[in-house]
Coordinates of C-alpha atoms in Angstrom, one line a residue:
M55 CA 194.9 -3.0 -15.8
V56 CA 194.9 -4.3 -12.3
P57 CA 197.9 -3.3 -10.2
G58 CA 200.0 -5.9 -8.9
F59 CA 199.6 -5.3 -5.2
V60 CA 195.7 -5.3 -5.7
F61 CA 195.8 -8.8 -7.6
A62 CA 198.1 -10.2 -4.8
A63 CA 195.5 -9.1 -2.2
V64 CA 192.6 -10.6 -4.0
M65 CA 194.6 -14.0 -4.4
T66 CA 195.7 -13.8 -0.7
C67 CA 192.0 -13.5 0.3
A68 CA 190.7 -16.2 -2.1
V69 CA 193.5 -18.6 -0.9
S70 CA 193.3 -17.9 2.8
A71 CA 189.4 -17.9 2.9
P72 CA 189.7 -21.9 2.6
L73 CA 192.3 -22.3 4.9
A74 CA 190.6 -20.4 7.6
A75 CA 187.5 -22.5 7.1
Q76 CA 189.7 -25.7 7.6
E77 CA 191.3 -24.3 10.9
E78 CA 187.5 -23.7 12.2
N79 CA 186.4 -27.2 11.0
A80 CA 188.4 -29.4 13.5
L81 CA 186.0 -32.2 13.3
G82 CA 185.9 -32.2 9.4
R83 CA 189.6 -32.2 9.4
D84 CA 189.9 -35.0 12.0
V85 CA 187.6 -37.1 10.2
Y86 CA 189.2 -36.3 6.6
D87 CA 192.7 -37.1 8.0
R88 CA 191.7 -40.2 9.5
W89 CA 189.6 -41.7 6.7
C90 CA 190.3 -39.9 3.5
A91 CA 193.9 -38.7 3.3
S92 CA 195.5 -42.1 2.4
C93 CA 193.8 -42.0 -0.9
H94 CA 192.8 -38.1 -1.3
G95 CA 196.2 -36.7 0.3
Y96 CA 196.2 -34.4 3.1
E97 CA 196.2 -31.3 0.9
G98 CA 193.1 -32.8 -1.2
L99 CA 195.0 -33.0 -4.2
G100 CA 194.1 -36.9 -4.9
D101 CA 197.8 -37.9 -4.2
G102 CA 197.5 -40.0 -1.0
Y103 CA 200.0 -42.7 -0.8
A104 CA 197.3 -45.3 -2.1
A105 CA 196.5 -43.2 -5.0
T106 CA 199.0 -44.9 -7.6
Y107 CA 197.2 -48.2 -7.0
M108 CA 193.9 -46.9 -8.3
L109 CA 192.4 -46.4 -11.9
P110 CA 190.4 -43.9 -11.7
R111 CA 192.5 -41.7 -9.4
P112 CA 190.9 -40.4 -6.3
R113 CA 189.3 -37.1 -6.6
D114 CA 191.6 -34.0 -6.7
F115 CA 189.2 -31.7 -4.4
T116 CA 191.3 -28.7 -5.3
Q117 CA 189.7 -28.9 -8.9
A118 CA 186.4 -28.9 -7.6
L119 CA 185.5 -31.3 -10.3
Y120 CA 182.7 -33.9 -9.3
Q121 CA 181.3 -36.6 -11.4
I122 CA 178.0 -37.3 -9.6
R123 CA 175.9 -34.1 -9.4
T124 CA 172.4 -32.7 -9.8
T125 CA 173.9 -29.6 -11.2
A126 CA 174.8 -28.5 -15.0
S127 CA 178.0 -29.9 -16.5
G128 CA 180.8 -27.6 -15.4
Q129 CA 179.0 -26.5 -12.2
L130 CA 179.9 -27.3 -8.5
P131 CA 178.0 -29.9 -6.9
T132 CA 175.4 -29.1 -4.2
D133 CA 175.9 -30.2 -0.2
D134 CA 173.4 -33.0 -0.9
D135 CA 175.4 -34.2 -4.0
I136 CA 178.7 -34.5 -2.0
M137 CA 176.7 -36.1 0.9
R138 CA 175.3 -38.6 -1.3
V139 CA 178.7 -39.8 -2.4
I140 CA 180.0 -39.8 1.0
N141 CA 177.0 -42.0 2.2
E142 CA 176.8 -44.3 -0.7
G143 CA 180.4 -44.5 -2.0
M144 CA 181.3 -44.7 -5.9
P145 CA 180.4 -48.2 -7.2
G146 CA 182.9 -49.9 -9.4
T147 CA 185.7 -47.7 -7.8
T148 CA 187.6 -48.0 -4.6
M149 CA 185.5 -45.3 -2.9
P150 CA 183.2 -46.9 -0.3
G151 CA 180.1 -45.6 1.4
W152 CA 180.5 -44.1 4.9
E153 CA 176.9 -43.7 6.1
E154 CA 177.3 -46.6 8.5
E155 CA 180.9 -45.7 9.7
L156 CA 180.5 -41.9 10.4
S157 CA 177.8 -40.1 12.3
L158 CA 175.6 -37.6 10.6
E159 CA 177.6 -34.8 12.6
E160 CA 180.9 -36.1 11.1
R161 CA 179.6 -36.4 7.6
L162 CA 178.2 -32.9 7.5
A163 CA 181.6 -31.5 9.0
L164 CA 183.2 -33.6 6.3
V165 CA 181.3 -32.0 3.3
D166 CA 182.3 -28.4 4.6
Y167 CA 185.8 -29.7 4.7
L168 CA 186.0 -31.1 1.2
K169 CA 184.6 -27.9 -0.2
S170 CA 187.4 -25.9 1.8
F171 CA 190.3 -27.4 -0.5
S172 CA 188.7 -25.4 -3.5
R173 CA 188.4 -21.6 -3.4
F174 CA 185.6 -22.0 -6.1
F175 CA 183.2 -22.8 -3.1
A176 CA 184.0 -19.8 -1.5
T177 CA 183.9 -17.3 -4.1
G178 CA 181.5 -18.8 -6.6
E179 CA 177.7 -18.7 -6.3
A180 CA 175.8 -21.3 -4.7
P181 CA 175.0 -24.1 -7.1
E182 CA 171.5 -24.7 -8.0
P183 CA 170.4 -28.2 -9.0
L184 CA 168.7 -28.8 -12.4
T185 CA 165.0 -29.6 -12.8
F186 CA 164.5 -33.2 -14.0
S187 CA 161.3 -34.2 -15.5
S188 CA 159.4 -37.3 -14.2
P189 CA 160.3 -40.8 -15.6
T190 CA 158.5 -42.1 -18.8
R191 CA 157.2 -45.6 -19.1
A192 CA 159.9 -48.2 -20.6
T193 CA 157.6 -49.6 -23.4
E194 CA 158.8 -51.5 -26.5
E195 CA 158.5 -48.3 -28.7
A196 CA 160.6 -46.4 -26.1
L197 CA 163.3 -48.8 -26.1
A198 CA 163.1 -49.0 -30.0
D199 CA 163.7 -45.2 -30.0
G200 CA 166.3 -45.2 -27.3
R201 CA 168.3 -47.5 -29.4
E202 CA 167.9 -45.0 -32.5
V203 CA 169.2 -42.4 -30.1
Y204 CA 172.0 -44.5 -28.8
E205 CA 173.3 -44.9 -32.4
L206 CA 172.3 -41.3 -33.3
I207 CA 174.6 -39.7 -30.7
E208 CA 177.2 -42.5 -31.2
C209 CA 177.0 -43.9 -27.5
N210 CA 178.2 -47.0 -29.2
R211 CA 181.7 -45.5 -30.1
C212 CA 182.7 -45.8 -26.3
H213 CA 180.2 -48.4 -24.9
G214 CA 179.9 -50.9 -27.9
I215 CA 177.0 -51.9 -29.8
D216 CA 175.9 -54.5 -27.0
G217 CA 176.9 -52.2 -24.2
R218 CA 180.0 -53.8 -23.0
G219 CA 182.4 -50.9 -23.2
D220 CA 184.1 -52.2 -26.2
G221 CA 183.4 -49.6 -28.7
T222 CA 186.0 -48.5 -31.2
S223 CA 186.9 -45.3 -29.1
S224 CA 187.1 -47.1 -25.9
P225 CA 191.1 -47.8 -26.1
T226 CA 191.8 -43.8 -26.7
L227 CA 189.9 -42.6 -23.5
V228 CA 191.7 -40.5 -20.9
D229 CA 190.2 -38.5 -18.1
D230 CA 191.0 -34.7 -17.7
A231 CA 194.2 -35.6 -15.7
G232 CA 195.5 -37.6 -18.6
M233 CA 194.8 -41.0 -17.1
P234 CA 193.6 -44.0 -19.1
T235 CA 189.9 -44.6 -18.3
Y236 CA 187.5 -47.3 -19.2
S237 CA 184.2 -47.0 -20.6
A238 CA 181.5 -48.3 -18.4
D239 CA 180.1 -51.9 -19.1
L240 CA 176.3 -51.1 -19.4
T241 CA 175.6 -54.7 -18.8
E242 CA 176.6 -54.4 -15.0
N243 CA 174.7 -51.5 -13.9
W244 CA 175.3 -52.3 -10.3
Y245 CA 178.8 -50.8 -10.8
F246 CA 177.4 -47.5 -12.2
N247 CA 179.2 -44.7 -10.3
G248 CA 175.9 -42.9 -10.0
G249 CA 173.6 -45.4 -9.4
G250 CA 172.1 -48.0 -11.8
R251 CA 168.2 -47.1 -11.8
V252 CA 167.0 -45.5 -15.0
E253 CA 166.4 -42.3 -13.1
D254 CA 170.1 -42.4 -12.1
I255 CA 171.0 -43.0 -15.9
Y256 CA 168.9 -40.1 -17.0
Q257 CA 170.7 -37.7 -14.6
R258 CA 173.8 -38.7 -15.6
L259 CA 172.8 -38.2 -19.3
R260 CA 171.7 -34.7 -18.4
T261 CA 174.8 -33.8 -16.2
G262 CA 177.5 -35.7 -17.6
L263 CA 180.5 -37.0 -15.4
D264 CA 182.8 -33.9 -15.3
G265 CA 186.4 -34.9 -15.5
T266 CA 185.7 -37.9 -17.7
P267 CA 185.0 -38.6 -21.4
M268 CA 181.3 -38.9 -20.5
P269 CA 179.5 -35.6 -21.8
S270 CA 176.4 -33.9 -20.9
F271 CA 173.6 -34.4 -23.5
T272 CA 171.4 -31.4 -22.1
D273 CA 172.8 -29.3 -25.0
L274 CA 171.4 -31.6 -27.4
I275 CA 167.8 -31.0 -26.1
D276 CA 168.4 -27.2 -25.9
A277 CA 169.5 -27.2 -29.4
G278 CA 166.6 -29.5 -30.6
V279 CA 168.5 -32.5 -31.8
I280 CA 166.7 -34.8 -29.4
T281 CA 163.6 -34.2 -27.0
D282 CA 163.8 -34.8 -23.2
E283 CA 161.3 -37.8 -23.8
Q284 CA 163.9 -39.3 -26.1
L285 CA 166.6 -38.9 -23.5
W286 CA 164.4 -40.8 -21.3
N287 CA 163.9 -43.6 -23.9
L288 CA 167.8 -43.5 -24.1
A289 CA 168.1 -44.2 -20.4
H290 CA 165.5 -47.0 -20.6
Y291 CA 167.6 -48.5 -23.4
V292 CA 170.8 -48.2 -21.6
R293 CA 168.9 -49.7 -18.4
S294 CA 167.8 -52.6 -20.7
F295 CA 171.3 -54.1 -21.1
A296 CA 171.7 -55.1 -17.8
P297 CA 169.5 -58.0 -15.8
E298 CA 166.4 -56.6 -14.1
D299 CA 167.8 -57.2 -10.5
P300 CA 171.5 -57.2 -9.7
P301 CA 172.9 -60.9 -9.4
G302 CA 172.7 -62.6 -6.2
I303 CA 175.8 -63.8 -4.5
T304 CA 175.8 -67.6 -3.9
E305 CA 178.4 -70.0 -2.5
V306 CA 177.2 -73.2 -4.4
I307 CA 176.9 -73.4 -8.2
R308 CA 174.5 -76.4 -9.0
A309 CA 175.3 -78.6 -11.9
G310 CA 172.0 -79.6 -13.3
L311 CA 171.5 -83.1 -14.5
V312 CA 170.9 -83.8 -18.1
E313 CA 169.0 -87.1 -18.5
D314 CA 167.5 -86.8 -22.0
A315 CA 170.0 -85.1 -24.3
P316 CA 173.7 -85.2 -24.9
L317 CA 176.0 -82.6 -22.9
P318 CA 176.8 -79.3 -24.8
D319 CA 179.5 -79.6 -27.1
G320 CA 180.4 -75.9 -27.7
V321 CA 179.9 -72.4 -26.0
D322 CA 176.8 -71.8 -28.2
D323 CA 174.9 -74.9 -27.5
P324 CA 171.2 -74.1 -27.1
L325 CA 171.2 -76.4 -24.0
W326 CA 173.2 -74.0 -22.2
E327 CA 169.9 -71.6 -22.0
S328 CA 168.3 -74.2 -19.9
A329 CA 171.3 -74.2 -17.1
E330 CA 171.0 -72.0 -14.1
A331 CA 173.6 -69.2 -14.3
F332 CA 175.5 -68.1 -11.1
Y333 CA 177.5 -64.8 -10.6
I334 CA 180.8 -65.0 -9.2
P335 CA 182.3 -61.7 -8.1
M336 CA 186.0 -61.1 -8.5
G337 CA 188.5 -58.9 -7.1
G338 CA 192.3 -58.0 -7.6
Q339 CA 194.9 -60.3 -6.6
I340 CA 196.4 -58.1 -3.9
I341 CA 197.7 -60.7 -1.4
E342 CA 201.2 -62.0 -2.9
S343 CA 203.8 -60.2 -5.4
P344 CA 203.2 -59.6 -8.2
R345 CA 200.0 -57.9 -7.0
W346 CA 197.1 -56.1 -9.2
F347 CA 195.0 -53.4 -8.0
V348 CA 193.1 -52.5 -10.9
P349 CA 191.6 -55.8 -12.4
Q350 CA 189.2 -55.5 -15.3
V351 CA 187.0 -58.8 -14.9
A352 CA 184.7 -57.9 -12.3
G353 CA 182.6 -60.9 -12.3
L354 CA 182.1 -64.2 -14.1
W355 CA 178.8 -66.0 -15.0
V356 CA 179.0 -69.7 -14.6
R357 CA 176.7 -72.5 -15.9
A358 CA 177.3 -76.3 -15.2
L359 CA 175.6 -79.5 -16.4
H360 CA 176.3 -83.1 -16.1
D361 CA 174.9 -86.5 -17.4
G362 CA 176.1 -88.7 -14.5
G363 CA 179.6 -89.5 -16.7
E364 CA 180.8 -86.1 -17.7
L365 CA 180.9 -82.5 -16.3
A366 CA 180.6 -79.5 -18.7
V367 CA 181.2 -76.0 -17.4
H368 CA 180.5 -72.8 -19.2
V369 CA 182.2 -69.5 -18.2
S370 CA 181.6 -66.1 -19.7
W371 CA 182.6 -62.6 -18.7
S372 CA 182.7 -59.0 -20.3
D373 CA 186.0 -58.0 -22.0
H374 CA 186.9 -54.8 -23.9
S375 CA 189.2 -56.7 -26.3
E376 CA 190.3 -60.1 -27.5
S377 CA 193.8 -59.8 -26.0
P378 CA 196.3 -59.4 -27.5
D379 CA 194.8 -56.6 -29.7
T380 CA 197.2 -54.1 -31.2
A381 CA 194.4 -51.4 -31.0
W382 CA 194.8 -51.4 -27.1
A383 CA 198.7 -51.6 -27.1
A384 CA 199.0 -47.9 -26.1
F385 CA 196.2 -48.2 -23.4
Q386 CA 197.9 -51.2 -21.9
A387 CA 201.3 -49.1 -21.8
Q388 CA 199.5 -46.3 -20.2
V389 CA 197.8 -48.5 -17.4
L390 CA 201.1 -50.1 -16.7
S391 CA 203.0 -46.8 -16.5
A392 CA 200.3 -45.3 -14.1
V393 CA 199.5 -48.2 -11.8
G394 CA 201.6 -49.5 -8.9
P395 CA 203.2 -51.3 -7.4
D396 CA 205.9 -51.9 -9.7
E397 CA 206.2 -55.9 -9.3
G398 CA 206.6 -58.6 -11.7
D399 CA 206.7 -58.0 -15.5
M400 CA 205.5 -54.4 -16.1
E401 CA 206.9 -54.0 -19.6
P402 CA 204.3 -53.4 -22.2
G403 CA 203.9 -56.1 -24.5
P404 CA 201.3 -58.5 -26.0
R405 CA 199.5 -60.5 -23.3
P406 CA 196.6 -63.0 -23.7
D407 CA 193.4 -63.2 -21.9
G408 CA 193.2 -66.1 -19.5
L409 CA 191.0 -68.2 -17.2
Y410 CA 191.5 -71.0 -14.9
L411 CA 189.2 -72.9 -12.5
Q412 CA 191.1 -74.6 -9.5
F413 CA 190.0 -77.6 -7.4
P414 CA 191.6 -79.5 -4.5
M415 CA 193.2 -82.7 -5.7
E416 CA 190.6 -84.9 -3.7
I417 CA 187.2 -83.9 -2.5
P418 CA 187.7 -82.9 1.2
E419 CA 186.0 -84.7 4.1
G420 CA 185.3 -81.7 5.9
M421 CA 185.6 -77.7 5.4
D422 CA 189.6 -77.9 4.9
K423 CA 190.5 -76.6 1.4
P424 CA 193.8 -75.7 -0.2
Y425 CA 195.2 -72.1 0.0
F426 CA 193.0 -70.0 -2.3
L427 CA 196.1 -68.8 -4.0
M428 CA 196.8 -72.0 -6.0
G429 CA 197.5 -74.1 -3.0
D430 CA 200.8 -74.8 -1.5
P431 CA 203.5 -77.5 -1.5
L432 CA 201.8 -79.7 1.0
D433 CA 198.4 -79.2 -0.3
P434 CA 198.2 -78.7 -4.1
V435 CA 195.4 -77.8 -6.4
Y436 CA 194.3 -79.1 -9.7
L437 CA 193.5 -76.7 -12.5
W438 CA 191.7 -76.4 -15.8
H439 CA 193.6 -73.7 -17.3
W440 CA 192.8 -71.5 -20.7
E441 CA 194.4 -69.0 -22.6
S442 CA 193.4 -66.9 -25.6
T443 CA 196.4 -67.6 -27.5
A444 CA 197.0 -71.2 -26.5
G445 CA 194.1 -72.9 -28.2
A446 CA 192.6 -75.7 -26.3
A447 CA 192.5 -75.6 -22.3
Q448 CA 194.7 -77.8 -20.4
E449 CA 195.0 -79.7 -17.1
A450 CA 197.7 -78.4 -14.8
D451 CA 198.7 -78.5 -11.2
A452 CA 199.9 -75.9 -8.9
R453 CA 201.7 -75.6 -5.5
G454 CA 201.5 -72.0 -5.0
L455 CA 201.1 -68.8 -6.7
G456 CA 203.3 -68.9 -9.9
T457 CA 204.0 -72.6 -9.8
M458 CA 201.1 -73.7 -12.4
A459 CA 202.5 -76.6 -14.6
A460 CA 200.7 -78.4 -17.4
Q461 CA 200.1 -82.0 -17.0
G462 CA 201.6 -84.3 -19.6
D463 CA 200.0 -85.2 -22.8
A464 CA 199.0 -88.4 -22.0
S465 CA 197.2 -87.1 -19.0
Q466 CA 195.3 -84.4 -20.8
S467 CA 191.4 -85.3 -21.2
L468 CA 189.7 -82.0 -21.1
V469 CA 187.6 -80.8 -24.0
S470 CA 187.2 -77.2 -24.2
E471 CA 185.9 -74.4 -26.7
A472 CA 186.4 -70.7 -26.4
A473 CA 184.8 -67.8 -28.4
F474 CA 185.0 -63.9 -28.2
S475 CA 182.1 -61.8 -29.6
A476 CA 181.0 -58.3 -29.2
G477 CA 183.1 -57.7 -25.9
R478 CA 182.3 -61.2 -24.2
W479 CA 184.4 -64.3 -23.7
A480 CA 182.6 -67.6 -23.4
V481 CA 184.8 -70.8 -22.5
M482 CA 183.4 -74.1 -21.9
F483 CA 185.3 -77.1 -20.2
R484 CA 184.2 -80.8 -20.4
R485 CA 185.6 -83.8 -18.6
A486 CA 184.8 -87.3 -17.3
L487 CA 183.5 -87.3 -13.9
E488 CA 186.0 -90.1 -12.9
N489 CA 189.1 -91.3 -14.8
E490 CA 192.1 -93.3 -14.1
D491 CA 194.7 -90.5 -13.8
P492 CA 196.0 -90.3 -10.1
G493 CA 196.7 -86.6 -10.8
D494 CA 193.2 -85.6 -11.5
L495 CA 190.2 -84.8 -9.2
Q496 CA 187.6 -87.3 -9.2
F497 CA 184.1 -85.8 -9.3
R498 CA 181.2 -87.5 -7.4
V499 CA 177.5 -86.9 -7.8
G500 CA 175.9 -85.5 -4.8
E501 CA 178.9 -84.3 -3.1
P502 CA 180.0 -80.5 -3.2
V503 CA 183.6 -79.8 -4.9
P504 CA 185.5 -76.7 -3.8
V505 CA 186.1 -74.5 -6.8
G506 CA 187.9 -71.1 -7.3
F507 CA 188.2 -68.8 -10.2
A508 CA 191.1 -66.5 -11.6
A509 CA 190.8 -64.4 -14.9
W510 CA 193.1 -61.8 -16.5
D511 CA 192.8 -59.2 -19.3
G512 CA 195.9 -59.1 -21.4
D513 CA 195.4 -55.7 -22.8
N514 CA 195.1 -54.2 -19.2
G515 CA 198.6 -55.3 -18.5
E516 CA 197.2 -58.4 -16.7
S517 CA 198.8 -62.1 -16.5
R518 CA 198.1 -65.2 -14.6
S519 CA 199.3 -64.1 -11.1
R520 CA 198.3 -60.4 -11.6
G521 CA 194.7 -60.3 -12.3
S522 CA 191.2 -61.0 -10.9
I523 CA 190.5 -63.8 -8.3
S524 CA 187.5 -65.3 -6.5
S525 CA 187.1 -66.8 -3.1
W526 CA 186.4 -70.6 -2.7
H527 CA 183.0 -71.7 -4.0
Y528 CA 181.2 -75.1 -4.3
I529 CA 180.1 -77.0 -7.4
F530 CA 177.3 -79.3 -6.5
L531 CA 176.4 -81.9 -9.2
Q532 CA 172.7 -82.7 -9.0
E533 CA 171.5 -86.3 -8.1
P534 CA 168.9 -88.0 -10.0
T535 CA 165.5 -87.3 -8.7
P536 CA 164.4 -90.5 -6.5
A537 CA 161.3 -92.4 -7.8
T538 CA 159.7 -91.7 -4.4
V539 CA 159.7 -87.8 -5.1
V540 CA 157.7 -88.6 -8.3
V541 CA 155.5 -91.4 -7.1
A542 CA 154.7 -90.0 -3.6
P543 CA 152.8 -87.0 -4.7
L544 CA 150.9 -89.1 -7.5
I545 CA 149.8 -91.7 -4.7
A546 CA 148.7 -88.6 -2.5
T547 CA 146.8 -87.3 -5.3
L548 CA 145.0 -90.3 -5.9
L549 CA 144.1 -90.9 -2.5
T550 CA 142.8 -87.6 -1.9
A551 CA 140.6 -87.9 -5.2
G552 CA 139.4 -91.2 -3.9
L553 CA 138.4 -89.7 -0.5
G554 CA 136.9 -86.9 -2.1
V555 CA 134.8 -89.2 -4.4
L556 CA 133.9 -91.2 -1.1
V557 CA 132.8 -88.4 0.8
V558 CA 130.5 -87.1 -2.2
A559 CA 128.9 -90.4 -2.6
R560 CA 128.1 -90.6 1.2
A561 CA 126.5 -87.4 1.2
Q562 CA 124.5 -88.2 -2.0
R563 CA 123.2 -91.4 -0.4
R564 CA 122.2 -89.6 2.9
E565 CA 120.3 -87.0 0.7
R566 CA 118.4 -89.7 -1.0
E567 CA 117.6 -91.4 2.3
G568 CA 116.2 -88.2 3.7
A569 CA 114.2 -87.5 0.7
E570 CA 112.4 -91.0 1.0
G571 CA 111.5 -90.5 4.6
P572 CA 112.1 -92.9 7.7
D573 CA 111.4 -96.7 7.4
E574 CA 108.5 -97.9 9.4
G575 CA 110.7 -99.8 11.6
D576 CA 112.2 -96.6 12.9
A577 CA 109.1 -95.2 14.3

């Protein structure tokens, strides 16, 4: 039995050591207090004044639980692991990278200061990184085997069959602090916390994400359930859910001209495959009350086509559920209880998913556009509005956030279709470019039209004013190709070919004349 005074002395030493380290690290404390404390708290408890606006919550450094490591599950991170997160941030969360903002000296001091919040760094052994094998090739056989492993170890229970984070266990996930947490959408690897490369994915499979439901699978290798090569195959398969390259950000959505086929009449029309896809990044509406800091629609994929008479727009995005889904009711209640600020309707209850496209009432002459949050009384916006429980989309007007009003039945001319499948919404809108309704925007071919987007996830507690929004973009209806564009190259080709024939003919004639010798008259 340890005498009480001995135990007290040990604990005093264990606690005082980190405090002494903090007092000696003035630079680390200054950097931390200035840039980190508002989220992580001055005592490192993850309880800064901004913490309640975040899911997942900021790291509690006193627990010494770090998600992104090169060490085994349950082990402390190395200094390089901590530095990596400081440098690169945590994509998909509110943690930014600081490599460009802080000097190397400041970042090194910050690493030591973060460690000083936990006595485990002072009393434990120096962490050793795992040894990772070299990457294997992503062959078809490897991907097929990776798919089998994906099903064998039940990755689909959280991440879903198609990797969109819509597995059957997804609504039940909580982190070690009891906070609701989302399973990763594997189709958007650019938001992976520890990086989206296949090497990063393999490391996360080996180490797990401590503090979250994501386990380490090293034990399965040690137990002979799978091999290390199969874990690489799984990493390749997970990587294959996302595009080869992260989507670029573009300001202009080009609507291709369809000249020899009817416009699509549904979300699954094969013609959409020929349309160029544009990625629109989305962020939380945190400007006007009621605000929302934890939106779940991170981005939209937009395609557009027109035939000179009508415009068709196809919008798709990942969603964990078809809201309202009773399986997500408890999860929604947890989110609404955990997240601030307490603005608007925060009572749990069934809410639909939704989407709207907003346009100015008229194509502007210059760069002026309405206020991007649904305009204002002097400069209203024209909307295409869809909700998952309302059936067809409607045309609407708005004169500020929260003022959206559907146009009368006689003014409705929008054709729409929506479908939800395997964690993905797809919504199609179609309308004549021009009509007789004075309340509608009149589209014109060859002129860029400002367009903005908003979307919300009902099962995440979101609604029209409290969800994801985009900045203004433009949609540009492609003009018919002028005949000169087609004819000019043809003429140039024919002229080039004709000149070539002429040059060859002259060369052949000179060759024949040289072979026959000079005429007598030339002597």
